[in-house]
Coordinates of C-alpha atoms in Angstrom, one line a residue:
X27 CA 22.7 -17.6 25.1
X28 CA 20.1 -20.2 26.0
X29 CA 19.8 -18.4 29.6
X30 CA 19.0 -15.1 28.4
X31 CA 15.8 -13.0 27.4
X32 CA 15.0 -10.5 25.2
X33 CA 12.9 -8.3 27.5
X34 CA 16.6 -8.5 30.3
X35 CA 19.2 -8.0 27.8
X36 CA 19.2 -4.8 25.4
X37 CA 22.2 -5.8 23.4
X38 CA 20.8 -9.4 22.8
X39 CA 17.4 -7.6 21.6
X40 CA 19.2 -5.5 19.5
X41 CA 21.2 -8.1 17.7
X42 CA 18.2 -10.4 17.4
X43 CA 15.2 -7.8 16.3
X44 CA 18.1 -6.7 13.6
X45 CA 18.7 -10.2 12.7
X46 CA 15.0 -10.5 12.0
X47 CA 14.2 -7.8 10.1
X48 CA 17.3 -8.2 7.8
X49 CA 16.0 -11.9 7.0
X50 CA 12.6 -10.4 5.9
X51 CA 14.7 -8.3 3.3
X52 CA 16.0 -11.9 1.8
X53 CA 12.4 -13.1 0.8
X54 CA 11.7 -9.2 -0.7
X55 CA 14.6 -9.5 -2.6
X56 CA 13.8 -12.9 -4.4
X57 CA 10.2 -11.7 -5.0
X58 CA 10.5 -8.6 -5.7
X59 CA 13.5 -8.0 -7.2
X60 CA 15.1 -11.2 -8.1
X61 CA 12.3 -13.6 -9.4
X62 CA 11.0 -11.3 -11.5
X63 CA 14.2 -10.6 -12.9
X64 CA 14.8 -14.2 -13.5
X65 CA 11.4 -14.2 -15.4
X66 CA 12.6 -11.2 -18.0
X67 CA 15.4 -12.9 -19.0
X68 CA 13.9 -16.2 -19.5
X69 CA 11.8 -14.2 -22.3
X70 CA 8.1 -14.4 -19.6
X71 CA 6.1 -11.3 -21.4
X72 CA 5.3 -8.6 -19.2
X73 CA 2.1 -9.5 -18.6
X74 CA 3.3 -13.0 -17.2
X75 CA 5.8 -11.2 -14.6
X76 CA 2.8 -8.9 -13.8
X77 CA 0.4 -11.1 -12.8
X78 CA 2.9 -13.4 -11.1
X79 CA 4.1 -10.2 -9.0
X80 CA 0.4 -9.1 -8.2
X81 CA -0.6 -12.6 -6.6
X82 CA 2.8 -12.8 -5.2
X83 CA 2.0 -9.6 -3.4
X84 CA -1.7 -10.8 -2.0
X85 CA -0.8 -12.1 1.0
X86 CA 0.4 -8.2 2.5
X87 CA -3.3 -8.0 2.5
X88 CA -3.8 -11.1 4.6
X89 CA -2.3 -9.1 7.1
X90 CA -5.6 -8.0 8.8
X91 CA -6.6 -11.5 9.3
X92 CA -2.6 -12.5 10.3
X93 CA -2.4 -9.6 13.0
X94 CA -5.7 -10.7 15.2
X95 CA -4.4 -14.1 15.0
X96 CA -1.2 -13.2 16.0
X97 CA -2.9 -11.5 19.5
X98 CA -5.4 -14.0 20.3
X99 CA -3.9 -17.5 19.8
X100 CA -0.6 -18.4 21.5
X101 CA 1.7 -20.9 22.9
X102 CA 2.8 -19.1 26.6
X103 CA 4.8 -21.3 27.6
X104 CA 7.2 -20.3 24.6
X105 CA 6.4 -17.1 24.6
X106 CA 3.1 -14.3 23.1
X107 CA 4.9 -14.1 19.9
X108 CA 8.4 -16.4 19.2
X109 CA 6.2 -19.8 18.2
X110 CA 4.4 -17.5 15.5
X111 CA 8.5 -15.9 14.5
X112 CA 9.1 -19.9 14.3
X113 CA 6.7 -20.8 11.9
X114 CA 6.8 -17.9 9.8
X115 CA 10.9 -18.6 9.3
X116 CA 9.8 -22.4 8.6
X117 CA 7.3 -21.7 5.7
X118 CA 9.9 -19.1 4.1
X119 CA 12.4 -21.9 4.5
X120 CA 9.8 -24.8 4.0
X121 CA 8.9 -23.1 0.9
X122 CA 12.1 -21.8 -0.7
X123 CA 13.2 -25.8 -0.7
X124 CA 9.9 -26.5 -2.8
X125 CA 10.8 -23.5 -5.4
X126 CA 14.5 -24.8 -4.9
X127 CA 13.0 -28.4 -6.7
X128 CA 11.4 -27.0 -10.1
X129 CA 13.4 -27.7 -12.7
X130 CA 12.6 -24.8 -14.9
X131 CA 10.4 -21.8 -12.9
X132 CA 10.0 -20.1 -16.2
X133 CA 8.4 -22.7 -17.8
X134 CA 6.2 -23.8 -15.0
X135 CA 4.6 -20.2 -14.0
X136 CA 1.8 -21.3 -12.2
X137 CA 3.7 -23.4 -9.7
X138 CA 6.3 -20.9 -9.7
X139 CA 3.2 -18.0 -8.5
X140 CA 2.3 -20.5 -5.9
X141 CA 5.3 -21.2 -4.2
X142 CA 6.4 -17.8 -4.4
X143 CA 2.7 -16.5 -2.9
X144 CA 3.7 -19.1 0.1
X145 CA 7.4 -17.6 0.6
X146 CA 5.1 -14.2 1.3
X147 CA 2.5 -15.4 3.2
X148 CA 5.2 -16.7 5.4
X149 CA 7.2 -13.5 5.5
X150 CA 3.8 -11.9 6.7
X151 CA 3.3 -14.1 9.7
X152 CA 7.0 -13.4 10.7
X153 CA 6.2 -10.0 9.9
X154 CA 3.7 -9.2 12.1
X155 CA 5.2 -11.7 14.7
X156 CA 8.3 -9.2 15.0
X157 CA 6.6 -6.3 14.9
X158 CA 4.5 -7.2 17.5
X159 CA 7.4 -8.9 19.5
X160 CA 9.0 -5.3 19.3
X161 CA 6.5 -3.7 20.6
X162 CA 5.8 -5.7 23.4
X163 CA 9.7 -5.6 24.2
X164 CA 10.9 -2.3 23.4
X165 CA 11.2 0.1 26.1
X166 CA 9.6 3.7 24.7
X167 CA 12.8 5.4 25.3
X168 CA 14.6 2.5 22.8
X169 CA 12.2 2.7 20.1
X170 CA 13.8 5.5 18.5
X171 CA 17.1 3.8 17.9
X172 CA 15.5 0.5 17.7
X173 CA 13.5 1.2 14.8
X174 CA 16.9 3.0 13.2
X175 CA 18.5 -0.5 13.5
X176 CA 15.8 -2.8 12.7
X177 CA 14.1 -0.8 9.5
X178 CA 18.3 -0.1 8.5
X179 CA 18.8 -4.1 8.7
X180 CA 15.8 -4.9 6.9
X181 CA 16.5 -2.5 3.6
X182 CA 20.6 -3.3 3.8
X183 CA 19.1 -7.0 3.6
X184 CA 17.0 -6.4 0.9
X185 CA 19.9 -5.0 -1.0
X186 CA 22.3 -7.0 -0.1
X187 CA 21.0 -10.3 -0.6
X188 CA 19.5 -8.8 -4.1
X189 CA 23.2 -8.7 -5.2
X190 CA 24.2 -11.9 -3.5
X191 CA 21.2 -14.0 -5.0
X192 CA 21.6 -12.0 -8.7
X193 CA 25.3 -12.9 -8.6
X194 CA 24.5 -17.1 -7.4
X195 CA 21.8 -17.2 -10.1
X196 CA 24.4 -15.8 -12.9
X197 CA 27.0 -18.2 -11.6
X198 CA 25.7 -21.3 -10.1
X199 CA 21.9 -21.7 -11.4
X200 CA 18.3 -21.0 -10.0
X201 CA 18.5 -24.0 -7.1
X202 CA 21.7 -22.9 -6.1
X203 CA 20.6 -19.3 -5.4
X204 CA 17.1 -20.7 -3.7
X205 CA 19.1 -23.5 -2.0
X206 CA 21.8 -20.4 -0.7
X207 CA 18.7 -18.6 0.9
X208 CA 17.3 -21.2 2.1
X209 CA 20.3 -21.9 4.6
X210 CA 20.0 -18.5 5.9
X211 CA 17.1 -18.6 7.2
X212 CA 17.4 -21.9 8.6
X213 CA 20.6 -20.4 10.8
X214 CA 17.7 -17.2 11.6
X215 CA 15.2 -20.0 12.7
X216 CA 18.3 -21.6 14.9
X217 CA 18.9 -18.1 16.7
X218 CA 15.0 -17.7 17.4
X219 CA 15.2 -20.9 18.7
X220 CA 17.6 -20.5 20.9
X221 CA 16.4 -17.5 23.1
X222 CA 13.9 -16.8 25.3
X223 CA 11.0 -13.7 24.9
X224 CA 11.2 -13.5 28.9
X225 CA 13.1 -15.3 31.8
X226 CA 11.8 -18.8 32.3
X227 CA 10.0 -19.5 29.2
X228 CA 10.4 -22.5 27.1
X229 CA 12.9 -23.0 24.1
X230 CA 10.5 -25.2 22.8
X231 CA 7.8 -26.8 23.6
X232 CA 9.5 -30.4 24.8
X233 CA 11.8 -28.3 27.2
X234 CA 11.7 -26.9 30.7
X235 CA 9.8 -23.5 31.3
X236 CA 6.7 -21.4 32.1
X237 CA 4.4 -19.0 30.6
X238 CA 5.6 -15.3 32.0
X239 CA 2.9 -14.3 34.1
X240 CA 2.6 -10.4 32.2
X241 CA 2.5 -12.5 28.9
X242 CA -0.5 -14.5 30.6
X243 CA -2.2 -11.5 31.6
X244 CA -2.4 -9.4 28.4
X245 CA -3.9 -11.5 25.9
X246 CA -7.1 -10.6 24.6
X247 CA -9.7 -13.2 25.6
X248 CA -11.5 -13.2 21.7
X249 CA -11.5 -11.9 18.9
X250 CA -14.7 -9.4 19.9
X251 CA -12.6 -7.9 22.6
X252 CA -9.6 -7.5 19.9
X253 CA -11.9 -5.7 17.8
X254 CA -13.3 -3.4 20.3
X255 CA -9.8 -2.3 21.6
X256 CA -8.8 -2.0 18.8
X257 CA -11.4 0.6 17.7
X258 CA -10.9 2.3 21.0
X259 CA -7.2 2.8 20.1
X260 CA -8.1 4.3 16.5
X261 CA -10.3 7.0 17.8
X262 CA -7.2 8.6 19.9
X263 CA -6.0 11.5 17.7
X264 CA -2.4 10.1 17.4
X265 CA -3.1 7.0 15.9
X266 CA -5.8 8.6 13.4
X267 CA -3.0 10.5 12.3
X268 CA -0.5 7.6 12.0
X269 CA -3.1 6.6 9.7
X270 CA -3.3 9.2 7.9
X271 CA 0.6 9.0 7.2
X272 CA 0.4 5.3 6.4
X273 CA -1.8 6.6 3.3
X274 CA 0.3 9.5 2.3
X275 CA 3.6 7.4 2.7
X276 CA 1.4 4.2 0.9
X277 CA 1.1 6.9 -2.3
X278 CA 5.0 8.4 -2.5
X279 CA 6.5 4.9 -2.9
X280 CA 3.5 3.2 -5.3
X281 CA 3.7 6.9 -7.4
X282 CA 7.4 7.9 -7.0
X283 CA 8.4 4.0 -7.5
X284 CA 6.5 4.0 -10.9
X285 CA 8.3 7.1 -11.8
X286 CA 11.5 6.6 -11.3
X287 CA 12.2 3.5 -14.1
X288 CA 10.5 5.6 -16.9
X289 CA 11.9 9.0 -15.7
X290 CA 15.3 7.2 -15.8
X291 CA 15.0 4.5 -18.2
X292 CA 13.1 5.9 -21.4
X293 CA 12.9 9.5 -20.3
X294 CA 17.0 10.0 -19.7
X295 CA 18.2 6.9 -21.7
X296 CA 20.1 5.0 -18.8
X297 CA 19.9 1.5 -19.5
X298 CA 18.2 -1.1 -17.2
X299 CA 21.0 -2.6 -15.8
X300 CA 22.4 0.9 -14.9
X301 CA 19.6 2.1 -12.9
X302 CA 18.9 -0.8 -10.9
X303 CA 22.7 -0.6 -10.0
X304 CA 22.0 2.8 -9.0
X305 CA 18.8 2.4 -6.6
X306 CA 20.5 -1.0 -5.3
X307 CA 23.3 1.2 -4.3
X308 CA 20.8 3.7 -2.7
X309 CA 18.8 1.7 -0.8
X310 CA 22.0 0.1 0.6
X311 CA 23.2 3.6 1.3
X312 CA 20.0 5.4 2.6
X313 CA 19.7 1.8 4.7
X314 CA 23.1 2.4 6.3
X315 CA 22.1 5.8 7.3
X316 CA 19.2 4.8 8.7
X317 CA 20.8 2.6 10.7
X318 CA 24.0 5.0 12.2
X319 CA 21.7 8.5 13.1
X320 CA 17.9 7.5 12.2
X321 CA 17.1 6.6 15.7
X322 CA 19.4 9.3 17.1
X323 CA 18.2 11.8 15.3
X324 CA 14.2 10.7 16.3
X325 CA 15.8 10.5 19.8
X326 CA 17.5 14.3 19.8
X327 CA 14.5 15.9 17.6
X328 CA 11.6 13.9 18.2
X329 CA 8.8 12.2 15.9
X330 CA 6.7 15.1 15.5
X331 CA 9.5 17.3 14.3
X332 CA 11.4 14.7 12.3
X333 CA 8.4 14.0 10.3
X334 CA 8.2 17.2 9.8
X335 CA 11.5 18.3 8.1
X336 CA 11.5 14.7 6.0
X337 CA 8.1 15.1 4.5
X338 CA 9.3 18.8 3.9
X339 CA 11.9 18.0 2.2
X340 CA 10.1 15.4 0.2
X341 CA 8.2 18.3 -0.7
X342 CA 10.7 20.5 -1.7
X343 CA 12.5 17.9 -4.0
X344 CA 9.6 17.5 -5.9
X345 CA 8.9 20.7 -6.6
X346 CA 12.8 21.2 -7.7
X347 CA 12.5 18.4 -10.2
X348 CA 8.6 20.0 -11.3
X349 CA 11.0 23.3 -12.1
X350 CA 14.0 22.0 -13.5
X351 CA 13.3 18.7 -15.3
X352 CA 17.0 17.9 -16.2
X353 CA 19.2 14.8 -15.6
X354 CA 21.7 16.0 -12.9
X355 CA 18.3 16.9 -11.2
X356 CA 16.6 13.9 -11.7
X357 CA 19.5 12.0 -9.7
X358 CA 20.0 14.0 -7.4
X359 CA 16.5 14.2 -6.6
X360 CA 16.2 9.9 -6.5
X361 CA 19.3 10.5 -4.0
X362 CA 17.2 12.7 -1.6
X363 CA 13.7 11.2 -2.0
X364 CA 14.9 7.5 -0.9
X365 CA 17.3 9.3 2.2
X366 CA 14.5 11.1 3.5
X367 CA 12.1 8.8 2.8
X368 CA 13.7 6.0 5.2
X369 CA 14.0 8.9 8.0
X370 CA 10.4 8.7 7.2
X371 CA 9.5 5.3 7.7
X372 CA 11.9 4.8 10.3
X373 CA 10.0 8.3 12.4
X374 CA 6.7 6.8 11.3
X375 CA 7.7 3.0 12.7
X376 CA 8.8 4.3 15.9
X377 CA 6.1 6.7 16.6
X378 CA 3.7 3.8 15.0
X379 CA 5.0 1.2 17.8
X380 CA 4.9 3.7 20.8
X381 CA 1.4 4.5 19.7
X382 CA 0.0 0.8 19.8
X383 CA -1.6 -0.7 22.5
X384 CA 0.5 -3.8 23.8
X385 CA -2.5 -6.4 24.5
X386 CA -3.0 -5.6 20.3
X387 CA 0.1 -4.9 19.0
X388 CA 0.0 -7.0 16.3
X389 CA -3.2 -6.0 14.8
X390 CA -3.8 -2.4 15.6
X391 CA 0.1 -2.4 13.7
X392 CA -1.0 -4.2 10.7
X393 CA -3.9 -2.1 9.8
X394 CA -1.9 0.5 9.9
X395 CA 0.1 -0.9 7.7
X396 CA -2.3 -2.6 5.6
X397 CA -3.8 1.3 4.7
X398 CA -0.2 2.3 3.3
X399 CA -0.3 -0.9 1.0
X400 CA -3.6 -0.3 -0.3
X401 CA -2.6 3.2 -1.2
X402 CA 1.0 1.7 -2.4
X403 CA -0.9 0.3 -5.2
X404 CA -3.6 3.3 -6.0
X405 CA -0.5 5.7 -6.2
X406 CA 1.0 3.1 -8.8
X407 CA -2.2 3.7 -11.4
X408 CA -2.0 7.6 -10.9
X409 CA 1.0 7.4 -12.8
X410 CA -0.6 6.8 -16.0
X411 CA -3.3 9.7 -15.9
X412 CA -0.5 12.0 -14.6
X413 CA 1.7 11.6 -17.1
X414 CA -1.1 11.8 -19.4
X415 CA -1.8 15.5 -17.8
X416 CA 1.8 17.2 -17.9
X417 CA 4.2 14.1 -18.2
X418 CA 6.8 13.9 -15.4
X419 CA 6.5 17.3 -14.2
X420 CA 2.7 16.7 -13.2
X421 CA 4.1 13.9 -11.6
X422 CA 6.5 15.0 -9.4
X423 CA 3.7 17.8 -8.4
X424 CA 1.3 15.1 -7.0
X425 CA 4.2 14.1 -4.9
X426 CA 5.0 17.3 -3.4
X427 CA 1.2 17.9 -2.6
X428 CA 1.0 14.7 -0.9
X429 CA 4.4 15.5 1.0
X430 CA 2.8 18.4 2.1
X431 CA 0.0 16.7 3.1
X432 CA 1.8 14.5 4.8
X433 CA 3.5 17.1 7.2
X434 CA 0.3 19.2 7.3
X435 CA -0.8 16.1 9.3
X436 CA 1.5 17.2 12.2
X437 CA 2.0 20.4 11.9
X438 CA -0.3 21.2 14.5
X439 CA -0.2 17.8 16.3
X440 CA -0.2 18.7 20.3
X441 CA 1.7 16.4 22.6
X442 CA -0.1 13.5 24.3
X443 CA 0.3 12.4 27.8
X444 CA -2.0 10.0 28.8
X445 CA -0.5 6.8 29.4
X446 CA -2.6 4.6 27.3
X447 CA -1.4 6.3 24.5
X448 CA 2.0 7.1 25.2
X449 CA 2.8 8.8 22.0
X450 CA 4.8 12.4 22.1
X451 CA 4.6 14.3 19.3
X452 CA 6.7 16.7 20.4

């Protein structure tokens, strides 16, 4: 494997992009889903596992500083992107052992925030690392299918390893669980380490090899020039309009995510425990079929019409559960929101990569990014006000205005053919 590239070998790229993205689900799963977990049943109030969550969650933001970094400083001979892969894994792995060494996380909070802020300032650098390194790598005819596979890999990793770290913690302890992810992503960090971006590059940086001559050539020269492209790439109509969807799909998962748990949980009486089995089980499921026809289906229909009929349907399911606020509707709707909202990231991932220009990959991606995460959280404090307006069924309104928003955004998007921006919104 040592004498092949990613940019020669599309299986190889496949395997390894996948491989990738799945490990960033394992650090969401312990921060997200896990830790805080852990926290409630050490008896940590709910103020406690808030603010832990909130700083946990800062670094996402850092991504606007990470991406421009990302594009302007690099180590050719290995490669524009795999040193920055390398060191993300490390600090995930690097700071996993350090959590891995407290005796008692719930007792020591602050040290607990901290090392948990480092495992996702980590995950951000690898982040952006492999979205660039996609982007850079990724035929445009692959990108459909490739971002089926990858965003698949990363949410059946989240899900999976959720279980699988819930399951060592009940059985074998906090270290054990910490210690178990740990030596996952050191065998990741192995497989980065042992392949090449493009022929003739170094493994690392004590080994034979030489910068690629197109890696050589596209990086920006300072950050200035990084900030004028990256303004010149905003102003093309596609990419204002990725934007736009960034924020739209930013607000659906901060609003619908605070929804669910009290429509659910003290709304229908399911106990905790039964509805985090439940959305475990979807995410795992929706992932899986992300994976098998997401990228075929944005490869026979296109991103234009794709985002269409999921943002639609978005729509439409939230306007069912508005007029029929029952229990058998409020599953099925959780069922068809999370499927359609994966199509949805996975159409919006795709059409975001095609749209980026390569020499800025990394940071023309992450603001784009960055605008759905602040909106994440502003659609997170609507619920509140909503509920305090018509309960669940003003609620699941907002949503299906800002579905429909969403899709109005496209509806009469016109193809693009210049080759700078190579997106087809067809």
């Amino acid at each position: 494997m040592t004498e092949r590239a990613l940019s020669e070998d599309r299986r190889l790229r496949f395997a390894v992009l996948a491989m990738l993205y799945a490990a960033q689900g394992i650090p969401d799963a312990m921060v997200l889903i896990v830790f805080p977990a852990f926290l409630a049943a050490r008896g940590v109030a709910p103020a406690g596992i808030g603010t832990f969550l909130a700083i946990a969650m800062l670094p996402n933001a850092a991504k606007l500083v990470i991406g421009p970094t990302v594009d302007r400083w690099a180590y050719l001979a290995m490669g524009r992107r795999k040193p920055w892969i390398m060191a993300g894994e490390l600090g995930i792995a690097t700071s996993f052992g350090a959590l891995a060494l407290l005796p008692d996380p719930a007792s020591q909070l602050a040290l607990f925030t901290a090392g948990a802020f480092c495992v996702t300032l980590s995950t951000a650098v690898q982040d952006v690392a492999t979205d660039a390194t996609a982007m850079d790598l990724i035929p445009p005819h692959e990108q459909g299918r490739a971002n089926g596979v990858m965003w698949g890999s990363k949410t059946v990793g989240t899900a999976l390893f959720a279980a699988l770290g819930a399951l060592i913690l009940d059985r074998a302890g906090f270290s054990a669980m910490v210690a178990a992810a740990l030596a996952i992503l050191l065998g990741v960090l192995a497989v980065v380490v042992l392949v090449r971006e493009r022929p003739g590059e170094r493994l690392l940086p004590w080994t034979r090899g030489n910068a690629a001559q197109h890696a050589s050539g596209s990086r920006p020269d300072n950050v200035r020039v990084i900030a004028r492209q990256l303004l010149a790439a905003l102003r093309e109509p596609g990419a204002a309009r990725l934007i736009g969807l960034s924020l739209v799909i930013g607000v659906l998962l901060g609003l619908a995510g605070a929804m669910a748990p009290v429509m659910m949980v003290q709304k229908f009486s399911w106990s905790p425990g039964a509805y985090a089995q439940f959305r475990g089980t979807l995410k795992l499921v929706s992932g899986l079929a992300g994976m098998a026809v997401g990228g075929w289906l944005i490869d026979r229909f296109g991103y234009r019409t794709m985002l269409l009929l999921s943002l639609g349907g978005i729509a439409a399911a939230n306007l069912a559960l508005a007029l029929a606020f029952t229990p058998g509707v409020a599953m099925a709707y959780l069922v068809i929101f999370e499927c359609l909202l994966v199509f949805a990231f996975i159409t919006f991932f795709a059409a975001t990569m095609q749209q980026c220009s390569r020499a800025i990959a990394a940071t023309q991606f992450s603001f784009t990014m960055v605008c759905g995460n602040l909106t994440m959280a502003a659609g997170a404090r609507l619920l509140g006000p909503l509920l305090a307006l018509g309960e669940e069924r003003a609620v699941a309104t907002a949503l299906c205005g800002t579905a429909f928003a969403g899709a109005a955004l496209f509806l009469f998007a016109t193809p693009t053919t210049a080759t700078r921006t190579p997106l087809t919104l067809r």
